[in-house]
Each structure stands twice: as C-alpha cells, then as structure tokens.
XYZ file of C-alpha atoms in Angstrom:
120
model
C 9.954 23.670 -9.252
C 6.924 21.423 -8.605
C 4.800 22.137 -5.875
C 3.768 19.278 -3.339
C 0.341 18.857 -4.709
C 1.673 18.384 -8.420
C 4.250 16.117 -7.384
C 1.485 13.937 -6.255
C -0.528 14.039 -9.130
C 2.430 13.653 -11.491
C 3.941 10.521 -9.100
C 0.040 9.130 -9.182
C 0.191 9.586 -13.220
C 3.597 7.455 -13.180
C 2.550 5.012 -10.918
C -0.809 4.585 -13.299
C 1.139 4.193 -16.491
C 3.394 1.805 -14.493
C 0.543 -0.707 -13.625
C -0.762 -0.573 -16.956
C 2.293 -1.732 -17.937
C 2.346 -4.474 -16.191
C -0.941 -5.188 -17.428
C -3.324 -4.038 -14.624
C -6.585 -2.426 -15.466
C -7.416 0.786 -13.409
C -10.467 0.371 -11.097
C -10.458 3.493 -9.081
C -7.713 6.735 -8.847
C -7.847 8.637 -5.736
C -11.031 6.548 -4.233
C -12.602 8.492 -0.818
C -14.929 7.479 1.837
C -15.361 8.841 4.699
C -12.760 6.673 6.117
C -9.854 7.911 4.158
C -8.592 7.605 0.449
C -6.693 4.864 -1.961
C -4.503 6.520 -4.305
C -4.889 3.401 -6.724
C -7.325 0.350 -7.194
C -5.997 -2.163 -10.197
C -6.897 -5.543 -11.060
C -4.770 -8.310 -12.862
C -3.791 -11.526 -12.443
C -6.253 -12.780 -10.367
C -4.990 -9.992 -7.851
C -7.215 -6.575 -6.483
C -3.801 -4.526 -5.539
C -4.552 -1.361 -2.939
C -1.921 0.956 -3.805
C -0.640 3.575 -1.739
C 1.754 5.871 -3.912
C 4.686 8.059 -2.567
C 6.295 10.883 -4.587
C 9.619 12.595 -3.590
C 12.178 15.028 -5.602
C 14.985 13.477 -3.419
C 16.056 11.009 -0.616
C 16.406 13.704 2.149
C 13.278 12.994 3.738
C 13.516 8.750 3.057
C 11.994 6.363 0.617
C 8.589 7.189 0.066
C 7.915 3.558 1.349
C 8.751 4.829 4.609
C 5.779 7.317 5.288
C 3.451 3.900 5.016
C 3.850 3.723 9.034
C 1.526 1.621 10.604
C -1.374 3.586 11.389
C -1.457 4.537 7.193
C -1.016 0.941 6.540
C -4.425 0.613 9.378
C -6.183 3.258 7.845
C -5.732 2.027 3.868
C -6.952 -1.356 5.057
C -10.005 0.342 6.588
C -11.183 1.821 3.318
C -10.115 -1.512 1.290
C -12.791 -3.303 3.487
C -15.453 -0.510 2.720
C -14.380 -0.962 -0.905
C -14.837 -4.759 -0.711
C -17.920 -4.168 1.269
C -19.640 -2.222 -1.274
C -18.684 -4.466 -3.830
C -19.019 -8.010 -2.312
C -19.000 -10.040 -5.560
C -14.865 -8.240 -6.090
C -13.778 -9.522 -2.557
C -14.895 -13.541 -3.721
C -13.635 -13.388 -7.005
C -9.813 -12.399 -6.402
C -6.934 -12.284 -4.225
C -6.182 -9.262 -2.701
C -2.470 -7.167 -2.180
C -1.767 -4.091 -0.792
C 1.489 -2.170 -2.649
C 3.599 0.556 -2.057
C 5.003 2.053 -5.326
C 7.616 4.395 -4.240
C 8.702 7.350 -6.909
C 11.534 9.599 -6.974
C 11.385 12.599 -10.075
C 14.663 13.448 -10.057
C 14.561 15.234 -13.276
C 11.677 16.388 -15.389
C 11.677 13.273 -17.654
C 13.875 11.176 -15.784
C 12.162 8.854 -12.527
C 13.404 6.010 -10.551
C 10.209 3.794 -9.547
C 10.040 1.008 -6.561
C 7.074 -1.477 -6.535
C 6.683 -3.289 -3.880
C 4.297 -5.943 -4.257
C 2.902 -7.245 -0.760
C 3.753 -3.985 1.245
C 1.682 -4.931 4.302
C-alpha cells in the first residue's frame, strides 16, 4: 500500500514521462519559492505549461482536478510570475498554459491519466 507521499512522487514520475511523450522538455520538477511550489515546468510547442499534478488510488475523494480550487489555482499563478520574473527573456519568448494532469494508480502497473490542457 503506497503511502501519500509516494503516491505523489510516483503520480509526478507519470505525469513527467507523460509530457515527454508528448514531446515537452522538463524545465523544473517540484520548483519552490517562498511563495509556494510547481510540481512541473515543460516547454514545447511554443508553449511554457505550469503543471499542477494530482495523484489518487481511487475516485472516493473526486478527480484530482478537483483539489485545483481557486485559491491553488491563485497561488500556482503567484509562483509562475516569480518564475517568469526571474527569467524575463522565457515570459517574451512563449505562450504560456497552466495544466492539470489528473492520475489515478489503480493498480501497480496499470494508471488512467487526464490532461487537461488550459486548466485555469
């Protein structure tokens, strides 16, 4: 039985490989400030996605997607401006998207992943 913390990480590792996929390139994993944390900054496609990633073993508590509530969604854009802030030359050279990938392990080597592009 996986703990909450490693149900994060391993969610965070699917979401990754996911993105990669798709042909993103991995900026940043679990970026801080002191304003909060981004679970994942990827470029691609002339896009600089913010991606907040939600891991559950089952539906009982909801879609991960619905834990984004509106004062996450405030706080994720916070630390996406202090991103772009320290890096001013990223914020003029791309468009930028915040995501929500939403993961569900429901067996050890079997998940069922939601992207959604544009979350907020």
């Amino acid at each position: 039985m996986l703990k909450a913390k490693e149900l994060g990480v391993l969610g965070e590792r699917v979401a990754v490989e996911n993105l990669i996929s798709k042909g993103y390139t991995i900026l940043e994993k679990n970026y801080r400030c002191n304003l909060g944390e981004i679970d994942i900054i990827c470029r691609g496609n002339n896009l600089l996605l913010f991606v907040e990633v939600k891991t559950r073993k089952s539906l009982n508590c909801g879609y991960g997607q619905e834990a984004v509530t509106a004062k996450k969604q405030g706080k994720i854009r916070r630390v996406a401006s202090y991103y772009l802030y320290k890096d001013k030359k990223l914020s003029t050279e791309v468009n930028i998207r915040f995501d929500v990938i939403s993961i569900i392990i429901k067996e050890k080597n079997r998940v069922d992943i939601q992207h959604i592009e544009g979350a907020f």
